[in-house]
Amino acid sequence: MTAQKHSGQNVPPHAHYAVHLPAPDDFAFWRERARGLIQCDVPPDRVAWIEPGATGDLFGSEGPARGGDKRLPVPPADAPPVRASQRFLDVARSAALHSDPARFGLLYHVLWRLQRQPRLMEDKADVQVRRLEELAKSVRRDAHKMHAFVRFREVAEEDGTPHFVAWFEPDHHIVRAEASFFMRRFANMRWSILTPRGSIHWDGETMHEGPPARRSDAPSGDPVEDLWRSYYAAIFNPARLKVGAMLSEMPKKYWKNLPEAELIPQLIAGAQAREARMVASGSLDMGERPASLGAVDKAIHACRNCPIGELDNRAVMGEGPLGALLMIVGEQPGDQEDQAGRPFVGPAGQLLDDYLTRAGIDRSSAYVTNAVKHFKFTWKGKRRLHQSPGAKEIDTCRWWLEAERAVVQPRLVLALGASAARGLLGKTVSITKARGQPIQLEDGTELWVTAHPSYLLRLDGEARETQAALFAADLAAVQERLAELAD
Ligand code: URA
């Protein structure tokens, strides 16, 4: 594709139509316009994709690129649907955020070719496909850096509430796309991230966007740096330290913003000894066990002792009264629990509530939690698909589950499914064999094991009826035992 540059935009020499994007990261807008143009059979060299603020004098609003008064063509009612593979959409969504002015033209060109070559994205030797993949990769890397290197400094608002402000310099248009990551991570804080490409502000409930900022708009060097140092030291996991990879992931450009950077040599030096201790004891060295639910809550939010904590999710703490007779343990938060920050609020939670009610167990008097505190998932397009935690991940998270159990001190624990049972026993048991009678935990607490409600959700017909009856019977037995314990 030959193109001439106008004020930083790539404009094909024969451009006939100009599409003015409302924002440089507006993939949805591009997609909708691209669909219409493809349906009208407009070739790539006839379209100029214009980002805001660059060539307003060259082209008017959406319509012809040079002279004439034709607006964008309207697709005929019987136009065939536009073909775009999932792979293309995944790559395109990221590539659209790149700062290369030619990206929207390239995306359109590949989409155009996909109509004739549906498997084009599989051709790794194709120059355009390779370029798109490069753009997407560079955007993902930029997002990863933003997750890792944003550092908040505290400023007090006039009313005395703390407000955390960070400065970051992204290479690409990722700020709005990454807002949800920070919203989930720091849901309870009031914060702003200022960047030269725009700002985002979270007040604990709503996200607002603001104009580009300058470095001098952000505060520097204040007591929060101490907080970050201890946060970083606490989440630093020597078993996962790869010095070479860490240094290549942490370009010098970011060091000046990182209060904990000065800790790194010291942490590296101590890492080997700490790792050796961990290997010898067969477990992670996590320091002292938190002695209150508030402390567990804080600690799980900072926990990165397994890879699940590095995903775009937030820790979900258990809930319920201290001293509850019954503790119910699930596997891990799902998508809805991750968004709500509460356990068992999605479909499995609703089914559980139903069966608890039928068994006469009052959920609000139980402490409800999970064996694993973060949602493990894989992206499928825009959806997050549940993935089961591995044995190692469950065993790592046991530390927090045991901390909760030690504080709540239930007399009876009900494990829902194999992951929960492993979280409580430290070994795998068969649900079929273990259900129906109590198992004594080391401290004498009774553990009852049953199936996970989402197992029922995956069944239908006779199999569902059989399993539902077993589940109801298990809960009835638990209720009977609770009544005895309460006497
Ligand atoms: N499944 C679980 O195991 N726990 C939840 O909190 C939700 C779904």
Coordinates of C-alpha atoms and ligand atoms in Angstrom, one line a residue:
M1 CA 0.0 0.0 0.0
T2 CA 1.6 3.2 -1.0
A3 CA 0.7 6.3 1.0
Q4 CA 1.6 9.8 1.4
K5 CA 2.0 11.5 4.8
H6 CA -0.1 14.5 5.8
S7 CA 0.4 15.8 9.3
G8 CA 1.3 12.4 10.6
Q9 CA -1.5 10.5 8.8
N10 CA -1.0 8.0 6.0
V11 CA -3.3 8.9 3.2
P12 CA -3.4 6.7 0.1
P13 CA -2.8 8.8 -3.0
H14 CA -6.1 7.8 -4.6
A15 CA -8.1 8.1 -1.5
H16 CA -11.7 8.8 -2.3
Y17 CA -13.3 8.5 1.0
A18 CA -12.1 9.9 4.3
V19 CA -13.2 8.3 7.6
H20 CA -12.6 10.6 10.6
L21 CA -12.2 8.5 13.7
P22 CA -13.6 10.2 16.9
A23 CA -10.7 8.9 19.0
P24 CA -7.4 7.2 18.2
D25 CA -8.4 4.1 20.1
D26 CA -12.0 3.8 18.8
F27 CA -11.8 0.2 17.4
A28 CA -15.6 -0.2 17.5
F29 CA -16.1 2.9 15.2
W30 CA -13.4 1.6 12.8
R31 CA -15.0 -1.8 12.7
E32 CA -18.4 -0.4 11.9
R33 CA -17.2 1.9 9.1
A34 CA -14.9 -0.8 7.7
R35 CA -17.8 -3.2 7.5
G36 CA -19.9 -0.8 5.6
L37 CA -17.1 0.1 3.2
I38 CA -16.3 -3.6 2.5
Q39 CA -20.0 -4.2 1.8
C40 CA -19.8 -1.4 -0.7
D41 CA -16.7 -3.0 -2.3
V42 CA -14.5 0.0 -1.7
P43 CA -10.9 -1.0 -2.2
P44 CA -8.3 -0.1 0.5
D45 CA -6.5 2.5 -1.7
R46 CA -9.8 4.5 -1.9
V47 CA -10.1 5.1 1.9
A48 CA -8.1 7.4 4.2
W49 CA -8.5 6.8 7.9
I50 CA -8.0 10.0 9.7
E51 CA -7.3 10.3 13.5
P52 CA -8.6 13.3 15.4
G53 CA -6.6 16.5 15.4
A54 CA -4.3 15.9 12.5
T55 CA -5.7 16.8 9.0
G56 CA -8.9 18.7 9.6
D57 CA -7.9 21.2 6.9
L58 CA -7.3 18.5 4.3
F59 CA -10.6 16.7 4.7
G60 CA -13.9 17.9 6.0
S61 CA -16.0 15.6 8.1
E62 CA -16.6 12.0 7.0
G63 CA -17.0 11.7 3.2
P64 CA -14.9 12.3 0.1
A65 CA -11.1 12.7 0.6
R66 CA -10.6 15.2 -2.1
G67 CA -13.3 17.5 -3.6
G68 CA -16.7 16.1 -4.5
D69 CA -19.6 15.9 -2.1
K70 CA -20.2 12.2 -1.8
R71 CA -20.6 10.9 1.7
L72 CA -19.7 7.4 2.7
P73 CA -21.6 4.9 0.5
V74 CA -24.5 3.0 2.1
P75 CA -24.3 -0.8 1.8
P76 CA -27.1 -2.4 -0.3
A77 CA -29.7 -4.3 1.8
D78 CA -28.6 -7.6 0.3
A79 CA -24.9 -7.1 0.8
P80 CA -23.2 -10.3 2.0
P81 CA -21.9 -10.4 5.6
V82 CA -18.4 -9.3 6.2
R83 CA -16.0 -12.2 7.0
A84 CA -13.5 -11.7 9.8
S85 CA -11.9 -14.6 11.7
Q86 CA -11.8 -14.6 15.5
R87 CA -8.0 -14.5 15.2
F88 CA -8.2 -11.3 13.1
L89 CA -10.5 -9.6 15.6
D90 CA -8.3 -10.5 18.5
V91 CA -5.2 -9.2 16.8
A92 CA -7.0 -6.2 15.3
R93 CA -8.5 -5.1 18.7
S94 CA -4.9 -4.7 20.1
A95 CA -3.3 -3.4 16.9
A96 CA -5.8 -0.6 16.6
L97 CA -4.3 0.9 19.8
H98 CA -0.8 1.2 18.3
S99 CA 0.5 4.7 17.7
D100 CA 1.4 3.9 14.0
P101 CA -0.7 6.2 11.9
A102 CA -1.0 3.6 9.2
R103 CA -2.6 1.0 11.5
F104 CA -6.3 1.6 10.5
G105 CA -5.4 1.5 6.8
L106 CA -3.5 -1.7 7.3
L107 CA -6.4 -3.2 9.3
Y108 CA -8.8 -2.3 6.5
H109 CA -6.5 -3.8 3.9
V110 CA -6.2 -7.1 5.8
L111 CA -10.0 -7.2 6.3
W112 CA -10.5 -6.6 2.6
R113 CA -8.2 -9.5 1.7
L114 CA -9.9 -11.7 4.3
Q115 CA -13.0 -11.6 2.2
R116 CA -11.2 -13.4 -0.6
Q117 CA -8.7 -15.3 1.6
P118 CA -10.5 -16.4 4.7
R119 CA -7.4 -18.2 6.1
L120 CA -5.1 -15.2 5.5
M121 CA -4.3 -14.8 9.2
E122 CA -2.7 -18.2 9.3
D123 CA -0.1 -17.1 6.7
K124 CA 2.7 -16.2 9.0
A125 CA 4.9 -15.2 6.0
D126 CA 2.4 -12.6 4.8
V127 CA 3.9 -9.1 5.2
Q128 CA 0.7 -7.5 6.3
V129 CA -0.3 -10.2 8.7
R130 CA 3.2 -10.1 10.2
R131 CA 3.0 -6.4 10.6
L132 CA -0.4 -6.6 12.3
E133 CA 0.9 -9.2 14.7
E134 CA 3.9 -7.0 15.5
L135 CA 1.6 -4.0 16.2
A136 CA -0.6 -6.1 18.5
K137 CA 2.4 -7.5 20.4
S138 CA 3.9 -4.1 20.9
V139 CA 0.5 -2.9 22.3
R140 CA 0.2 -5.9 24.7
R141 CA 3.7 -5.3 25.9
D142 CA 2.9 -1.6 26.6
A143 CA -0.2 -2.7 28.5
H144 CA 1.9 -5.1 30.5
K145 CA 4.4 -2.3 31.4
M146 CA 1.5 -0.1 32.5
H147 CA 0.2 -2.8 34.8
A148 CA 3.7 -3.3 36.3
F149 CA 5.0 0.2 36.4
V150 CA 2.2 2.6 37.4
R151 CA 3.1 4.0 40.8
F152 CA 0.6 6.0 42.8
R153 CA 1.6 8.9 45.0
E154 CA -0.9 10.1 47.7
V155 CA -2.3 13.6 47.7
A156 CA -4.9 14.7 50.2
E157 CA -8.1 16.2 48.9
E158 CA -9.5 19.3 50.5
D159 CA -12.0 17.1 52.5
G160 CA -9.0 15.1 53.7
T161 CA -9.8 11.9 51.7
P162 CA -6.7 10.3 50.2
H163 CA -6.4 10.5 46.4
F164 CA -3.7 8.4 44.7
V165 CA -2.2 9.9 41.5
A166 CA 0.2 8.2 39.1
W167 CA 2.1 9.4 36.0
F168 CA 2.7 7.0 33.1
E169 CA 4.0 7.5 29.6
P170 CA 2.5 4.8 27.3
D171 CA 3.9 4.2 23.9
H172 CA 0.5 3.5 22.5
H173 CA -3.2 4.5 22.9
I174 CA -3.8 2.0 25.7
V175 CA -5.0 4.2 28.5
R176 CA -8.7 3.8 28.2
A177 CA -8.4 0.1 27.3
E178 CA -6.5 -0.6 30.5
A179 CA -8.7 1.5 32.8
S180 CA -10.7 -1.6 33.9
F181 CA -7.5 -3.4 35.0
F182 CA -6.8 -0.6 37.5
M183 CA -10.4 -0.3 38.5
R184 CA -10.5 -3.9 39.5
R185 CA -7.1 -3.8 41.2
F186 CA -7.7 -0.6 43.2
A187 CA -11.5 -0.7 43.4
N188 CA -11.6 0.8 46.9
M189 CA -9.1 3.6 46.3
R190 CA -9.7 7.0 44.7
W191 CA -7.1 7.3 42.0
S192 CA -6.0 9.1 38.8
I193 CA -3.6 8.0 36.1
L194 CA -2.2 10.9 34.2
T195 CA -0.5 10.4 30.8
P196 CA 0.4 12.5 27.8
R197 CA -2.3 10.7 25.8
G198 CA -5.2 11.4 28.3
S199 CA -6.1 10.7 31.9
I200 CA -8.4 8.4 33.7
H201 CA -9.9 9.1 37.1
W202 CA -11.7 6.6 39.4
D203 CA -13.7 7.9 42.4
G204 CA -14.5 4.5 43.8
E205 CA -17.7 4.2 41.8
T206 CA -17.3 5.9 38.4
M207 CA -14.6 6.2 35.8
H208 CA -14.0 9.6 34.2
E209 CA -11.8 10.6 31.3
G210 CA -9.7 13.7 31.2
P211 CA -7.4 15.5 28.8
P212 CA -3.7 14.7 28.2
A213 CA -1.5 15.8 31.2
R214 CA 2.1 16.9 31.7
R215 CA 4.5 15.2 34.1
S216 CA 4.5 18.3 36.2
D217 CA 0.7 17.8 36.9
A218 CA 1.5 14.7 38.8
P219 CA 2.9 14.7 42.3
S220 CA 6.3 13.2 42.9
G221 CA 8.2 11.6 45.9
D222 CA 5.9 11.3 48.9
P223 CA 5.2 8.8 51.7
V224 CA 3.3 6.4 49.5
E225 CA 6.7 5.5 48.2
D226 CA 7.4 3.7 51.5
L227 CA 4.1 1.9 51.1
W228 CA 5.1 0.7 47.6
R229 CA 8.5 -0.4 48.9
S230 CA 6.9 -2.7 51.5
Y231 CA 4.2 -3.8 49.0
Y232 CA 6.8 -4.8 46.5
A233 CA 9.0 -6.5 49.1
A234 CA 5.9 -8.4 50.3
I235 CA 4.9 -9.6 46.8
F236 CA 8.4 -10.3 45.7
N237 CA 8.6 -14.1 45.2
P238 CA 12.1 -15.4 45.0
A239 CA 11.1 -18.7 43.4
R240 CA 9.8 -16.8 40.4
L241 CA 12.8 -14.4 40.0
K242 CA 14.4 -14.5 36.6
V243 CA 17.0 -11.8 36.7
G244 CA 17.7 -11.5 33.0
A245 CA 14.0 -11.4 32.1
M246 CA 13.3 -8.9 34.9
L247 CA 15.9 -6.5 33.6
S248 CA 14.7 -6.8 30.0
E249 CA 11.2 -6.2 31.2
M250 CA 12.2 -3.1 33.2
P251 CA 13.8 -0.7 30.7
K252 CA 15.7 2.2 32.3
K253 CA 13.0 4.5 31.2
Y254 CA 10.7 3.3 34.0
W255 CA 13.2 3.1 36.8
K256 CA 13.0 6.7 37.7
N257 CA 9.3 6.2 38.5
L258 CA 9.8 3.2 40.7
P259 CA 10.5 3.7 44.4
E260 CA 11.2 0.0 44.9
A261 CA 13.8 -0.1 42.1
E262 CA 16.5 0.6 44.7
L263 CA 15.4 -2.6 46.6
I264 CA 16.1 -4.8 43.7
P265 CA 19.8 -5.6 44.2
Q266 CA 19.1 -6.4 47.9
L267 CA 16.1 -8.6 47.0
I268 CA 18.1 -10.4 44.3
A269 CA 20.9 -11.0 46.8
G270 CA 18.6 -12.5 49.4
A271 CA 16.5 -14.4 46.9
Q272 CA 18.6 -17.5 46.6
A273 CA 18.8 -18.1 50.3
R274 CA 15.0 -17.6 50.6
E275 CA 14.3 -19.9 47.7
A276 CA 16.5 -22.6 49.2
R277 CA 14.5 -22.3 52.5
M278 CA 11.3 -22.5 50.6
V279 CA 12.4 -25.6 48.6
A280 CA 13.6 -27.3 51.9
S281 CA 10.3 -26.6 53.7
G282 CA 8.2 -27.5 50.6
S283 CA 6.2 -24.3 50.8
L284 CA 6.4 -20.7 50.0
D285 CA 7.8 -18.5 52.8
M286 CA 5.0 -16.1 53.3
G287 CA 6.0 -14.6 56.6
E288 CA 3.6 -14.3 59.4
R289 CA 0.0 -15.5 59.0
P290 CA -2.4 -12.5 59.1
A291 CA -4.4 -12.6 62.3
S292 CA -7.5 -10.7 61.3
L293 CA -9.9 -10.9 58.3
G294 CA -9.0 -7.4 57.4
A295 CA -5.3 -8.4 57.3
V296 CA -6.1 -11.4 55.1
D297 CA -8.1 -9.2 52.8
K298 CA -5.2 -6.8 52.4
A299 CA -2.7 -9.6 51.9
I300 CA -4.6 -11.5 49.2
H301 CA -4.9 -8.3 47.2
A302 CA -1.1 -8.0 47.2
C303 CA -0.5 -11.7 46.7
R304 CA 1.3 -12.7 43.5
N305 CA 2.6 -16.0 44.8
C306 CA 1.1 -17.9 41.8
P307 CA 0.5 -16.7 38.3
I308 CA -3.3 -16.4 38.8
G309 CA -2.7 -13.2 40.8
E310 CA -1.0 -11.6 37.7
L311 CA -4.1 -11.9 35.6
D312 CA -6.5 -9.1 35.0
N313 CA -8.6 -9.9 38.1
R314 CA -9.0 -8.9 41.7
A315 CA -8.8 -10.9 44.9
V316 CA -12.2 -11.9 46.3
M317 CA -12.3 -12.2 50.1
G318 CA -14.7 -14.5 52.0
E319 CA -17.6 -13.0 53.8
G320 CA -19.8 -13.9 56.8
P321 CA -19.8 -13.6 60.5
L322 CA -16.8 -14.2 62.8
G323 CA -17.4 -17.3 64.8
A324 CA -19.8 -18.8 62.2
L325 CA -20.6 -22.4 63.0
L326 CA -20.4 -23.3 59.3
M327 CA -17.7 -22.3 56.7
I328 CA -18.5 -23.0 53.1
V329 CA -15.6 -23.2 50.7
G330 CA -15.8 -23.1 46.9
E331 CA -13.1 -23.4 44.2
Q332 CA -12.4 -19.8 43.1
P333 CA -14.3 -16.7 42.2
G334 CA -15.9 -16.7 38.8
D335 CA -16.3 -13.8 36.3
Q336 CA -19.2 -12.3 38.2
E337 CA -17.6 -12.8 41.6
D338 CA -14.5 -11.1 40.3
Q339 CA -16.6 -8.1 39.2
A340 CA -18.6 -7.9 42.3
G341 CA -15.7 -8.6 44.7
R342 CA -17.9 -11.1 46.6
P343 CA -18.0 -14.9 46.6
F344 CA -20.8 -17.0 45.0
V345 CA -22.9 -14.2 43.5
G346 CA -23.1 -15.7 40.0
P347 CA -25.1 -18.7 38.6
A348 CA -23.3 -21.3 40.8
G349 CA -24.0 -19.0 43.8
Q350 CA -27.7 -18.8 43.0
L351 CA -28.0 -22.5 42.7
L352 CA -26.1 -22.9 46.0
D353 CA -28.5 -20.4 47.7
D354 CA -31.5 -22.4 46.4
Y355 CA -30.2 -25.7 47.8
L356 CA -29.1 -24.1 51.1
T357 CA -32.6 -22.7 51.6
R358 CA -34.2 -26.0 50.8
A359 CA -31.9 -27.7 53.4
G360 CA -32.8 -25.1 56.0
I361 CA -29.3 -23.6 56.1
D362 CA -29.1 -19.8 56.4
R363 CA -26.3 -18.6 54.1
S364 CA -26.0 -15.3 56.0
S365 CA -25.0 -17.1 59.2
A366 CA -22.3 -19.1 57.4
Y367 CA -18.8 -17.8 56.4
V368 CA -18.5 -18.3 52.6
T369 CA -15.2 -18.3 50.8
N370 CA -13.0 -20.0 48.2
A371 CA -9.9 -22.2 48.1
V372 CA -8.3 -19.9 45.6
K373 CA -8.7 -16.2 45.9
H374 CA -8.3 -14.9 42.4
F375 CA -10.3 -15.8 39.2
K376 CA -8.3 -18.0 36.9
F377 CA -9.4 -17.6 33.3
T378 CA -8.3 -17.4 29.7
W379 CA -9.5 -14.8 27.2
K380 CA -11.8 -15.9 24.4
G381 CA -12.4 -12.7 22.4
K382 CA -13.8 -10.4 24.9
R383 CA -15.0 -13.1 27.3
R384 CA -13.1 -14.5 30.2
L385 CA -13.4 -18.3 30.3
H386 CA -13.1 -20.1 33.7
Q387 CA -10.0 -22.3 34.0
S388 CA -9.6 -24.7 36.9
P389 CA -6.8 -23.9 39.3
G390 CA -3.9 -26.4 39.4
A391 CA -2.9 -28.4 42.5
K392 CA 0.1 -26.1 43.0
E393 CA -2.0 -23.0 42.8
I394 CA -4.5 -24.4 45.3
D395 CA -1.7 -25.4 47.7
T396 CA -0.2 -21.9 47.5
C397 CA -3.5 -20.3 48.3
R398 CA -4.1 -22.7 51.3
W399 CA -2.1 -20.2 53.3
W400 CA -4.9 -17.7 53.0
L401 CA -7.7 -20.2 53.4
E402 CA -6.1 -21.5 56.6
A403 CA -5.7 -17.9 57.8
E404 CA -9.4 -17.3 57.3
R405 CA -10.3 -20.5 59.0
A406 CA -8.0 -19.7 62.0
V407 CA -9.8 -16.4 62.5
V408 CA -13.4 -17.5 61.9
Q409 CA -13.0 -20.8 63.8
P410 CA -16.0 -22.7 62.3
R411 CA -16.9 -26.0 63.8
L412 CA -17.9 -27.5 60.5
V413 CA -16.4 -26.8 57.1
L414 CA -18.3 -27.8 53.9
A415 CA -16.0 -28.2 50.8
L416 CA -17.8 -27.8 47.5
G417 CA -15.9 -29.8 44.9
A418 CA -12.4 -31.3 44.6
S419 CA -10.5 -28.0 44.6
A420 CA -12.0 -26.9 47.8
A421 CA -11.4 -30.3 49.4
R422 CA -7.7 -30.1 48.4
G423 CA -7.5 -26.6 49.7
L424 CA -8.6 -27.9 53.1
L425 CA -6.8 -31.2 53.2
G426 CA -3.7 -30.5 51.2
K427 CA -4.3 -33.6 49.1
T428 CA -6.7 -34.7 46.5
V429 CA -9.7 -36.8 47.5
S430 CA -12.5 -38.4 45.4
I431 CA -15.8 -36.6 46.0
T432 CA -17.7 -39.9 45.5
K433 CA -15.7 -41.6 48.2
A434 CA -15.5 -38.7 50.6
R435 CA -19.0 -37.4 50.6
G436 CA -21.6 -38.4 53.3
Q437 CA -19.4 -38.6 56.3
P438 CA -17.2 -36.1 58.2
I439 CA -13.4 -36.0 57.9
Q440 CA -11.4 -34.7 60.9
L441 CA -9.0 -31.9 60.1
E442 CA -5.8 -31.7 62.1
D443 CA -7.3 -29.3 64.7
G444 CA -10.4 -31.4 65.1
T445 CA -12.7 -29.4 62.9
E446 CA -15.2 -31.5 60.9
L447 CA -14.8 -31.3 57.1
W448 CA -17.7 -32.4 54.9
V449 CA -17.2 -32.8 51.2
T450 CA -19.8 -32.5 48.4
A451 CA -19.9 -31.7 44.7
H452 CA -19.6 -28.1 43.4
P453 CA -22.9 -26.5 42.3
S454 CA -21.4 -25.6 38.9
Y455 CA -21.0 -29.4 38.3
L456 CA -24.8 -29.6 38.5
L457 CA -25.1 -26.7 36.1
R458 CA -23.1 -28.6 33.5
L459 CA -25.4 -31.7 33.6
D460 CA -28.9 -32.3 32.3
G461 CA -31.6 -34.9 32.2
E462 CA -31.2 -38.0 34.4
A463 CA -27.6 -37.3 35.4
R464 CA -28.6 -33.9 36.7
E465 CA -31.5 -35.3 38.7
T466 CA -29.2 -38.0 40.3
Q467 CA -26.5 -35.5 41.2
A468 CA -29.0 -32.9 42.5
A469 CA -30.5 -35.5 44.8
L470 CA -27.0 -36.4 46.2
F471 CA -26.2 -32.8 46.6
A472 CA -29.5 -32.1 48.5
A473 CA -28.8 -35.2 50.7
D474 CA -25.3 -34.0 51.5
L475 CA -26.7 -30.6 52.6
A476 CA -29.4 -32.2 54.6
A477 CA -26.8 -34.2 56.5
V478 CA -24.7 -31.1 57.1
Q479 CA -27.8 -29.3 58.4
E480 CA -28.6 -32.1 60.8
R481 CA -25.0 -32.1 62.1
L482 CA -25.1 -28.3 62.5
A483 CA -28.2 -28.6 64.6
E484 CA -26.3 -31.1 66.9
L485 CA -23.3 -28.9 67.1
A486 CA -25.5 -25.9 68.0
D487 CA -27.0 -27.6 71.0
Ligands
URA1 N1 -17.6 -20.9 42.0 C1 -16.9 -20.9 43.2 O1 -16.3 -21.9 43.5 N2 -16.8 -19.9 43.9 C2 -17.4 -18.7 43.7 O2 -17.3 -17.8 44.5 C3 -18.2 -18.7 42.5 C4 -18.3 -19.8 41.7

